[in-house]
């Protein structure tokens, strides 16, 4: 599921001077924030926290590529 979402985000292209609706920007930035909030649940469930940390980093990098650094 993560790979599908990452591919969808990676497929987006936003022009340098494009104006985006605030809702789109907030939803995109919410994705890695939400992922950070789930780290404890991953640990409790016995998940691979190193792989999850890498996934968070990949998603954050894609969002930064699209929107720039806040």
mmCIF file of N, CA and C in Angstrom, residues 14 18-28 67:
data_model
loop_
_atom_site.group_PDB
_atom_site.id
_atom_site.type_symbol
_atom_site.label_atom_id
_atom_site.label_comp_id
_atom_site.label_asym_id
_atom_site.label_seq_id
_atom_site.Cartn_x
_atom_site.Cartn_y
_atom_site.Cartn_z
ATOM 1 N N UNK A 14 4.199 19.692 -10.222
ATOM 2 C CA UNK A 14 3.660 21.019 -9.926
ATOM 3 C C UNK A 14 4.651 22.048 -10.439
ATOM 4 N N UNK A 18 3.127 27.548 -9.764
ATOM 5 C CA UNK A 18 1.750 27.088 -9.605
ATOM 6 C C UNK A 18 1.191 27.508 -8.247
ATOM 7 N N UNK A 19 -0.083 27.844 -8.247
ATOM 8 C CA UNK A 19 -0.785 28.136 -7.011
ATOM 9 C C UNK A 19 -1.703 26.962 -6.727
ATOM 10 N N UNK A 20 -1.558 26.410 -5.537
ATOM 11 C CA UNK A 20 -2.332 25.235 -5.157
ATOM 12 C C UNK A 20 -3.353 25.592 -4.090
ATOM 13 N N UNK A 21 -4.477 24.900 -4.094
ATOM 14 C CA UNK A 21 -5.434 25.100 -3.007
ATOM 15 C C UNK A 21 -4.791 24.717 -1.662
ATOM 16 N N UNK A 22 -5.086 25.479 -0.649
ATOM 17 C CA UNK A 22 -4.523 25.215 0.678
ATOM 18 C C UNK A 22 -4.796 23.786 1.141
ATOM 19 N N UNK A 23 -5.963 23.274 0.806
ATOM 20 C CA UNK A 23 -6.344 21.922 1.245
ATOM 21 C C UNK A 23 -5.390 20.872 0.670
ATOM 22 N N UNK A 24 -5.004 21.019 -0.577
ATOM 23 C CA UNK A 24 -4.071 20.061 -1.200
ATOM 24 C C UNK A 24 -2.736 20.096 -0.473
ATOM 25 N N UNK A 25 -2.241 21.295 -0.216
ATOM 26 C CA UNK A 25 -0.963 21.439 0.482
ATOM 27 C C UNK A 25 -1.046 20.821 1.865
ATOM 28 N N UNK A 26 -2.127 21.094 2.590
ATOM 29 C CA UNK A 26 -2.241 20.558 3.948
ATOM 30 C C UNK A 26 -2.347 19.036 3.951
ATOM 31 N N UNK A 27 -3.088 18.477 3.005
ATOM 32 C CA UNK A 27 -3.227 17.008 2.941
ATOM 33 C C UNK A 27 -1.879 16.365 2.613
ATOM 34 N N UNK A 28 -1.170 16.934 1.650
ATOM 35 C CA UNK A 28 0.130 16.360 1.290
ATOM 36 C C UNK A 28 1.095 16.409 2.469
ATOM 37 N N UNK A 67 6.555 20.382 -3.003
ATOM 38 C CA UNK A 67 6.124 21.638 -2.392
ATOM 39 C C UNK A 67 7.256 22.522 -1.915
#
